[in-house]
CSV table of C-alpha atoms and ligand atoms in Angstrom, one decimal:
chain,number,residue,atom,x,y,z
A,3,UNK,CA,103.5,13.7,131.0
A,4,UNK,CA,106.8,13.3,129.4
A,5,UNK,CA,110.1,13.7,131.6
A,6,UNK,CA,113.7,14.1,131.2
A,7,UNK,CA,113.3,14.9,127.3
A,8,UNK,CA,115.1,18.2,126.4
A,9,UNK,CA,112.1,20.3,123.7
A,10,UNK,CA,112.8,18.7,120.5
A,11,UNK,CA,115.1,20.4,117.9
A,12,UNK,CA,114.0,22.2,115.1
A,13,UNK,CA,116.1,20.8,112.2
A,14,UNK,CA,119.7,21.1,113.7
A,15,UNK,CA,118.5,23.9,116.2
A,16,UNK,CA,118.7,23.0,120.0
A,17,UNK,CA,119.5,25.8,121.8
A,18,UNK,CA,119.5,23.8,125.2
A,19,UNK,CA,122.6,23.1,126.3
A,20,UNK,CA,124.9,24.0,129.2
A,21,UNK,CA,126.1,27.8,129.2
A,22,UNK,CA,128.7,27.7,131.5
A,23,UNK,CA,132.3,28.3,129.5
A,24,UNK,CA,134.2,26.4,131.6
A,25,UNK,CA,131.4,23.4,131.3
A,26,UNK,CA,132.3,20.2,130.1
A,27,UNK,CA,129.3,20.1,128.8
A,28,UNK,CA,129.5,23.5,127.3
A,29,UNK,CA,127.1,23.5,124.0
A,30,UNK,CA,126.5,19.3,124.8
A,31,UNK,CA,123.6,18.4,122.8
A,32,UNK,CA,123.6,14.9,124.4
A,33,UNK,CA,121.0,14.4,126.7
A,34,UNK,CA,122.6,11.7,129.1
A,35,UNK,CA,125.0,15.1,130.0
A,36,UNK,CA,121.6,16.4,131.7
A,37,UNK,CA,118.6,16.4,133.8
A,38,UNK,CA,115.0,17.2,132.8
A,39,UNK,CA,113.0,17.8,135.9
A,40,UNK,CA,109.7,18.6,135.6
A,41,UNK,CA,108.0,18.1,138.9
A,42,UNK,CA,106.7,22.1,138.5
A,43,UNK,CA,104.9,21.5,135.1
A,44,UNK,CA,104.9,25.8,135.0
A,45,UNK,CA,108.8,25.6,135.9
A,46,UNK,CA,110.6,23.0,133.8
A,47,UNK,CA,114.5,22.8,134.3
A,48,UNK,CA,117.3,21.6,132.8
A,49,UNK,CA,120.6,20.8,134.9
A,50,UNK,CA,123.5,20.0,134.1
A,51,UNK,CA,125.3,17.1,135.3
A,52,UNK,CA,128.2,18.3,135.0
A,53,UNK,CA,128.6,21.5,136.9
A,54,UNK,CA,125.0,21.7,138.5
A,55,UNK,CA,124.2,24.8,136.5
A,56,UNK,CA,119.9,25.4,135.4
A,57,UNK,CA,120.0,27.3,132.3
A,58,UNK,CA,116.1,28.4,131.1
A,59,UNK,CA,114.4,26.1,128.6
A,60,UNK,CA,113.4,27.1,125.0
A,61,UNK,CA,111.1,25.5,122.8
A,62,UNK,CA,113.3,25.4,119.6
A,63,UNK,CA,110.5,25.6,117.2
A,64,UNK,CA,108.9,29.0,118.7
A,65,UNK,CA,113.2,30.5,118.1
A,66,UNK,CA,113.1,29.2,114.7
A,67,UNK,CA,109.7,30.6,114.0
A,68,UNK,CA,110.6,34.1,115.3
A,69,UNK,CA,113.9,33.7,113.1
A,70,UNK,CA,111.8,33.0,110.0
A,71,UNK,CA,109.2,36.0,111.2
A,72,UNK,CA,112.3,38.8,111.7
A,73,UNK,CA,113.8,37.6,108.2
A,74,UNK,CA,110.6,38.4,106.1
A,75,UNK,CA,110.2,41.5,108.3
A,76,UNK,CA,114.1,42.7,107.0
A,77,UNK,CA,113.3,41.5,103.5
A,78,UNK,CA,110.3,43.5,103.6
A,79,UNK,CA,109.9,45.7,100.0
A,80,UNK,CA,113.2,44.0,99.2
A,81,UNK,CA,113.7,42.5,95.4
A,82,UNK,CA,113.8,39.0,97.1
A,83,UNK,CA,111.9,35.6,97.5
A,84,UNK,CA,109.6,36.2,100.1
A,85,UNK,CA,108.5,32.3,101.0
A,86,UNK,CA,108.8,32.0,104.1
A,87,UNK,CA,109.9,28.4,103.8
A,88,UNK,CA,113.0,28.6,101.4
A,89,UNK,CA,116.5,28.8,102.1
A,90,UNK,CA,116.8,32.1,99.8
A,91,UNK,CA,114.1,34.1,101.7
A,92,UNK,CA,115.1,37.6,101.9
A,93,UNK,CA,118.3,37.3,99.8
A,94,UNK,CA,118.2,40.5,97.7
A,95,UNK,CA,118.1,39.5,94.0
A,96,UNK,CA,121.2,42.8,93.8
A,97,UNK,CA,123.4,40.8,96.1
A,98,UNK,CA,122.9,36.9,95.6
A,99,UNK,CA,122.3,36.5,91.6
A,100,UNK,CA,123.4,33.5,91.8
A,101,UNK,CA,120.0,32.3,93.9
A,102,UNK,CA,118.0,33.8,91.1
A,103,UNK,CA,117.4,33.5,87.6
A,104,UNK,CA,115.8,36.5,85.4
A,105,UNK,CA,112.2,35.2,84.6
A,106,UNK,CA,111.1,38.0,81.3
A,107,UNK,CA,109.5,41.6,82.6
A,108,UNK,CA,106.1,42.5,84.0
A,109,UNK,CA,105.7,45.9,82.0
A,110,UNK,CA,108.9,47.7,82.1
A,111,UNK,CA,109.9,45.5,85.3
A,112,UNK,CA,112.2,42.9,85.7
A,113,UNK,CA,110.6,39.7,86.8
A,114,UNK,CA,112.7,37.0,88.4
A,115,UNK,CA,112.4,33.1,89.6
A,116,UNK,CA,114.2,32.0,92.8
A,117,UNK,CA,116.0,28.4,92.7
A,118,UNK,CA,115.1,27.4,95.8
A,119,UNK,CA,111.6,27.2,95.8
A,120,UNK,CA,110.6,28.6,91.8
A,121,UNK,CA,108.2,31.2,93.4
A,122,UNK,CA,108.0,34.3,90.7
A,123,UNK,CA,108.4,38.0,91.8
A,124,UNK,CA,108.9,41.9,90.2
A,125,UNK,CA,111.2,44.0,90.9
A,126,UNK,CA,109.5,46.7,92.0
A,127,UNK,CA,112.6,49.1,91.9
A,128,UNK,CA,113.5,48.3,87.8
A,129,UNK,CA,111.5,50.7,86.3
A,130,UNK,CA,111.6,54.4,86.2
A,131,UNK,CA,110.4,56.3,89.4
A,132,UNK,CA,107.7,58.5,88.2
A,133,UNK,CA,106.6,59.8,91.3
A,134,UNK,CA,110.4,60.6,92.2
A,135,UNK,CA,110.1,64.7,92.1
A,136,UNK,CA,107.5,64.6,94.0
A,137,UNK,CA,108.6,62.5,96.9
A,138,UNK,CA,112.0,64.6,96.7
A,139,UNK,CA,109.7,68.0,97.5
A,140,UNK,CA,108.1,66.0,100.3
A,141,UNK,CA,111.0,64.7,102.1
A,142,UNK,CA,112.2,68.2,101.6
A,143,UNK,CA,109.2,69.4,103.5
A,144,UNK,CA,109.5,66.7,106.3
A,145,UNK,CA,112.8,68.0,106.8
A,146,UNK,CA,112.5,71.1,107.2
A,147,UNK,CA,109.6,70.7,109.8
A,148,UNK,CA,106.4,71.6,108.1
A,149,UNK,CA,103.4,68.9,109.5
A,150,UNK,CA,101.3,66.5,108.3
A,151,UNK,CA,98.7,68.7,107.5
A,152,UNK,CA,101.0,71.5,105.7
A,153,UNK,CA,102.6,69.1,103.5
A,154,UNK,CA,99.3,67.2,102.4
A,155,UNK,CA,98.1,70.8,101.5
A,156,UNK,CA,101.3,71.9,99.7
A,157,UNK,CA,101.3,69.3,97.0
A,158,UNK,CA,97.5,68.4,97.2
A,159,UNK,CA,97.7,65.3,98.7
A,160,UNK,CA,94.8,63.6,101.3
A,161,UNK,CA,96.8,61.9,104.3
A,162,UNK,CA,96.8,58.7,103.2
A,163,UNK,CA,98.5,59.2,99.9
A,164,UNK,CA,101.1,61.1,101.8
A,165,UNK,CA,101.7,58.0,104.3
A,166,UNK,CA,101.5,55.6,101.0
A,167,UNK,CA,104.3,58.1,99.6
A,168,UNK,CA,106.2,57.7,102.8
A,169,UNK,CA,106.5,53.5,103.0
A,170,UNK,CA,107.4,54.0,99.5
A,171,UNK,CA,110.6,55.8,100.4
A,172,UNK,CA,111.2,53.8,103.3
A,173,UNK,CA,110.7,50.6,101.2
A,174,UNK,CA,113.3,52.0,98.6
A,175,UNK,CA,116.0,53.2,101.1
A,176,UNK,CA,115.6,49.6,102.9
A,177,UNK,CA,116.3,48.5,99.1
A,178,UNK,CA,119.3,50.8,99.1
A,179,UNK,CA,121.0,50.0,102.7
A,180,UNK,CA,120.4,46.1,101.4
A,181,UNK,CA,123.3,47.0,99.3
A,182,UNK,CA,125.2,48.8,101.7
A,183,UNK,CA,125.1,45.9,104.5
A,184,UNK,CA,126.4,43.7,101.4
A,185,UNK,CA,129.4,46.1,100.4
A,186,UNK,CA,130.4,46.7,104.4
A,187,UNK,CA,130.6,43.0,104.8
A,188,UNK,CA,132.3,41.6,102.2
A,189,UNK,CA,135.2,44.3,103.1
A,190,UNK,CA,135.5,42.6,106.2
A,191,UNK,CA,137.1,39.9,107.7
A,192,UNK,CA,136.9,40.8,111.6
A,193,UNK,CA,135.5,43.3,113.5
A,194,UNK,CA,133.9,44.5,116.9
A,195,UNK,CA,130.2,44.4,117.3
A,196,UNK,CA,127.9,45.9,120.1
A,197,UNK,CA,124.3,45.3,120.8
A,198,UNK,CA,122.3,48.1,122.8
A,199,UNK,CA,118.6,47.1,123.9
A,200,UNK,CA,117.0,48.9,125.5
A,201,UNK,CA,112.8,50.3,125.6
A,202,UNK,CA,111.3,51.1,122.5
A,203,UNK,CA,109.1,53.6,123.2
A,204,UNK,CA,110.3,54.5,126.8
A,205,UNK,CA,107.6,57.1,127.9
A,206,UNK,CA,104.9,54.6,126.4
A,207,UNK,CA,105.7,52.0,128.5
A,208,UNK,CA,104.3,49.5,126.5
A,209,UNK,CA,107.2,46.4,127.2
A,210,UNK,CA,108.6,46.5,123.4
A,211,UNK,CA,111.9,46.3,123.8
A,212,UNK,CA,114.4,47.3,120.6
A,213,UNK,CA,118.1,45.3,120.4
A,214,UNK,CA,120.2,46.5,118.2
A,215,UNK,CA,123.6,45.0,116.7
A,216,UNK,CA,126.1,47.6,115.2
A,217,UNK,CA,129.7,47.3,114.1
A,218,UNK,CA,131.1,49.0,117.4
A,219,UNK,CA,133.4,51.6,116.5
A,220,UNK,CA,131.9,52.8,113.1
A,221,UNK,CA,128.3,52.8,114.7
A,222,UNK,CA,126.7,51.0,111.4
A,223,UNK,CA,123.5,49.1,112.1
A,224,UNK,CA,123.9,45.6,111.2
A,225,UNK,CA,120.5,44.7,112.9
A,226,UNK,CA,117.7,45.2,114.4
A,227,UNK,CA,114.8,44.0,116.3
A,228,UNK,CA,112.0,44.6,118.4
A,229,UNK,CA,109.8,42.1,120.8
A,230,UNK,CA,106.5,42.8,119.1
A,231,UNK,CA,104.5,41.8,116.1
A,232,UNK,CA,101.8,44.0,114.4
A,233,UNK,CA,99.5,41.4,114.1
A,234,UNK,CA,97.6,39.6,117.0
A,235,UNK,CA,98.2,35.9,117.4
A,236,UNK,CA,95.9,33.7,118.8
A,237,UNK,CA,96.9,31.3,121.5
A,238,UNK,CA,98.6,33.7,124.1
A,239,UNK,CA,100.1,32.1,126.9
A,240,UNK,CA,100.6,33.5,130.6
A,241,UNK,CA,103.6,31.4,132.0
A,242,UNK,CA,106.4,30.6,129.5
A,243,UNK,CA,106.0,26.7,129.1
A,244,UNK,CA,109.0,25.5,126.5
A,245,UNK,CA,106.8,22.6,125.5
A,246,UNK,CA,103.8,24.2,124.8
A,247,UNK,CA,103.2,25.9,120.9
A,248,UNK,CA,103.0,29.4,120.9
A,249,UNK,CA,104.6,29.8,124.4
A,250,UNK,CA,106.5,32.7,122.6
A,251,UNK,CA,103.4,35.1,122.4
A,252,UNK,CA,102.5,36.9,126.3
A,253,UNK,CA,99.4,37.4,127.3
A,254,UNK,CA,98.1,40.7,128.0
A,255,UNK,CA,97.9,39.6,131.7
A,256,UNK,CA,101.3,39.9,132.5
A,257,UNK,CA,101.7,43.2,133.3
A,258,UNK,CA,102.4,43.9,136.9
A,259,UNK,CA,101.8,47.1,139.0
A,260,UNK,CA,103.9,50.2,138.9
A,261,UNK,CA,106.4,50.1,141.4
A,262,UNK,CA,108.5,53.3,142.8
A,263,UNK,CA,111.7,53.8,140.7
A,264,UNK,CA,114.7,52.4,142.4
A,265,UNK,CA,117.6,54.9,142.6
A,266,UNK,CA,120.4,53.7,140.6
A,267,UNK,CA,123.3,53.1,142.5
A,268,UNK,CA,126.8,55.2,142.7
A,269,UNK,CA,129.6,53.3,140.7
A,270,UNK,CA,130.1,51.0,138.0
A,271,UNK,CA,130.1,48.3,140.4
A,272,UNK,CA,127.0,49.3,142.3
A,273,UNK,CA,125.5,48.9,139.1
A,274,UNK,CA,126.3,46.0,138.1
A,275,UNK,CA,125.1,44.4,141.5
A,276,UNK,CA,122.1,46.0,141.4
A,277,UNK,CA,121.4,44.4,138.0
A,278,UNK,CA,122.6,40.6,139.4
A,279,UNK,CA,120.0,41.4,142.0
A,280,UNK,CA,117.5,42.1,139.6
A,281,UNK,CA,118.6,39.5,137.3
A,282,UNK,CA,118.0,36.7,139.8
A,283,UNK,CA,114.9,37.9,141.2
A,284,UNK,CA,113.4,36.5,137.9
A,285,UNK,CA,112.0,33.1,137.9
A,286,UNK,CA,113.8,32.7,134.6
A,287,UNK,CA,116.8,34.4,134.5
A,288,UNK,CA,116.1,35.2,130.6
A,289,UNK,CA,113.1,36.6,130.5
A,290,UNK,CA,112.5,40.1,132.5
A,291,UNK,CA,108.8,39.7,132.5
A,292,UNK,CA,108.9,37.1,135.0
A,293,UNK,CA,109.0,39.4,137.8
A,294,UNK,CA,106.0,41.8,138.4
A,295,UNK,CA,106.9,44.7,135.8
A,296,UNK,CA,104.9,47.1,135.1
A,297,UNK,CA,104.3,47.9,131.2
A,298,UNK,CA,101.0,49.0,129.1
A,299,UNK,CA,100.1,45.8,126.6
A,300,UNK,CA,99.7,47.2,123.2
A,301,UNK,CA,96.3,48.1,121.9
A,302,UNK,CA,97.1,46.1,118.6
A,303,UNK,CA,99.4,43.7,118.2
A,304,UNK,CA,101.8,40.8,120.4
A,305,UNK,CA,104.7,41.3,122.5
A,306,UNK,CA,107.2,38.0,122.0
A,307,UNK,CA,109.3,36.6,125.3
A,308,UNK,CA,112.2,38.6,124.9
A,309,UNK,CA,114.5,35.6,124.7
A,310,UNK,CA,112.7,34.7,121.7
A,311,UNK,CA,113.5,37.6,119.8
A,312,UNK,CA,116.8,38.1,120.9
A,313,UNK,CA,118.0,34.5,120.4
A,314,UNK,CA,116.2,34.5,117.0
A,315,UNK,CA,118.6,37.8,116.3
A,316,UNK,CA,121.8,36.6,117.1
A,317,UNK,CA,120.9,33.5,114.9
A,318,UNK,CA,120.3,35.9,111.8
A,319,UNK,CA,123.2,37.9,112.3
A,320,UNK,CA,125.9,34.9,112.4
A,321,UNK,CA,125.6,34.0,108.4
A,322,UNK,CA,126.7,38.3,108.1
A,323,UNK,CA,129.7,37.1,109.3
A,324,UNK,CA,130.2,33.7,108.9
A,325,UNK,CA,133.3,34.7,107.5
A,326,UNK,CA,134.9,36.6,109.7
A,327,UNK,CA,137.7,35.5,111.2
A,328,UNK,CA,137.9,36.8,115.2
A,329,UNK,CA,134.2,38.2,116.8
A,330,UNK,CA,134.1,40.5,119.5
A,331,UNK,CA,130.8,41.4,120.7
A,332,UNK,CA,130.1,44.1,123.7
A,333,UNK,CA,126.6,43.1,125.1
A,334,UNK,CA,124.2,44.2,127.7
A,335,UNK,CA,124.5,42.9,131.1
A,336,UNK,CA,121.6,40.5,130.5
A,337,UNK,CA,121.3,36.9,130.4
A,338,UNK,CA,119.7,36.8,127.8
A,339,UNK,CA,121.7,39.2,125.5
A,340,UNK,CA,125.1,37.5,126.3
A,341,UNK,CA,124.0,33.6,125.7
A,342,UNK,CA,123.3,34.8,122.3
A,343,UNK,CA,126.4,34.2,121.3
A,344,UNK,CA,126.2,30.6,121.3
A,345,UNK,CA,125.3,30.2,117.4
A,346,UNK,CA,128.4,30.9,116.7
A,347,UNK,CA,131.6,28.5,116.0
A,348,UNK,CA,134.7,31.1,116.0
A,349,UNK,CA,136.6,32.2,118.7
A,350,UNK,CA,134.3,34.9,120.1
A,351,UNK,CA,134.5,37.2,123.3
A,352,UNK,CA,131.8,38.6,125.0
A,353,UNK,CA,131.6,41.7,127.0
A,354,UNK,CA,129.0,42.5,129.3
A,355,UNK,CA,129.0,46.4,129.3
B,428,LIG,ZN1,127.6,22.5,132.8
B,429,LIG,ZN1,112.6,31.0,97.2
């Protein structure tokens, strides 16, 4: 069994370092500056010589993957290159011209060639909306309340159509706000962020957990993520194991049993110790499944180690705003939220609220 390697990098990603500000050794890459101990093959640590601190392990790979899985998911219906392996993958064509060149039509569709890779794609959003009047009366009806049902039998729809009709609008107002996140950044050069997480689907219980980044005092979404993919992955593992593929994916075993509510304490500060307890009642501090938690596995689909997703977040957020100048970010009270911020280079301050 190897020992006292730190998970190899993936490319120039290795997110195991020391955490602690103050550290020496804070964001060290070196590996003489730490230990590797892995006499609990389930439990593998990392210390730091320096100041003695044990921050989690992460396979670098499995963040980098998730990364490259959120990215397609926010290109999604997006005139972009989709190849999951180039640089320019989800770059809209509206936004970075310069990463595409226009490649003839495909009807009355523009078709374009990205330079990264050469893969070929249509604008889907060129030509001429035919079907716009009639999604405009069925928004119309969704907003005003009518159901499902009532709508389909309106404009003579089966349910199916209507739910085709539906990603279509969602696809083309993803293709809009593309534009928006372009114009709000570039008119920026500083600003305050704050991420909320929190459950997804709170009365379903089913441990998908949302995290959300918006500019803080505006409220404008900058990103978002959930813990969960749609599609089921092989390979799922029970205990996190950083040198193991795949140790992103849970198992469906994890689930523990439904535990009385504990009454939230009086005071800010009551609060805030009750979530340190909680915190360190985890055998990794990152991760909140590893204490007995009780949550419904999805039907369909695989829930992602939390840290996973959030790290993998943080890392697609920083080239938003590589250019600003001062970062402020007000995070959760969560291990795993506030070390996020370690992709980034600039002078940055954390909150935990
Ligand atoms: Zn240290
Ligand atoms: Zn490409």
């Amino acid at each position: 069994m190897p020992s006292g390697k730190l998970p190899p990098a993936a490319g120039q990603l290795q997110l195991n370092f020391c955490k602690t500000l103050t550290c020496p050794n804070f964001g060290s890459m070196d590996e003489q500056d730490y230990l590797v101990q892995r006499s609990n093959p389930a439990r593998p640590t990392l210390v730091c010589r320096e100041c003695g601190a044990f921050p989690p392990l992460l396979n670098n790979q499995q963040v980098h993957a998730e990364l490259i899985a959120q990215r397609q998911l926010h290109a999604d219906g997006l005139c972009a290159c989709t190849n999951p392996a180039c640089e320019h993958l989800g770059k809209p064509v509206l936004t970075y011209r310069h990463c595409y060149h226009a490649f003839g039509y495909s009807g009355d569709r523009q078709r374009y060639r990205c330079k990264g890779c050469q893969s070929t794609f249509v604008d889907r959003w060129s030509g001429i909306n035919k079907k716009s009047e009639l999604q405009q009366k069925l928004l119309a009806f969704l907003f005003t309340g009518h159901t499902v049902r009532e709508i389909c039998r309106r404009l003579s729809l089966n349910p199916k159509t209507f739910y085709d009709h539906l990603n279509q609008i969602a696809a083309r107002c993803r293709q809009k706000l593309a534009a928006y996140d372009t114009r709000f950044l570039s008119d920026t050069s500083t600003g305050h962020l704050a991420s909320v997480h929190a459950p997804l689907q709170p009365n379903s219980e089913n441990g998908v957990q949302w995290l959300a980044t918006g500019e803080a005092h505006s409220g404008y979404i900058l990103l978002q993520d959930v813990n969960y993919h749609s599609y089921d992955h092989d390979h799922l593992t029970e205990h996190h194991d950083p040198y193991q593929d795949a140790c992103r994916f849970m198992a469906t075993t994890n689930a523990g049993q439904r535990s009385e509510p504990t009454p939230r304490p009086d005071g800010l500060l009551g609060r805030v110790d009750a979530k340190y307890r909680e915190v360190f009642s985890r055998s990794n501090v990152e991760d909140p499944y590893t204490q007995p938690l009780h949550f419904i596995y999805p039907n369909r689909g695989t829930l992602i180690r939390p840290q996973y997703t959030t790290y993998a977040h943080y890392l697609n957020l920083k080239p938003f705003i590589d250019h600003w100048q001062h970062i402020v970010v007000f995070s959760p009270q969560e291990p795993y939220c506030a070390r996020l911020v370690y992709p980034f280079s600039k002078p940055i301050f954390v909150t935990n609220g």
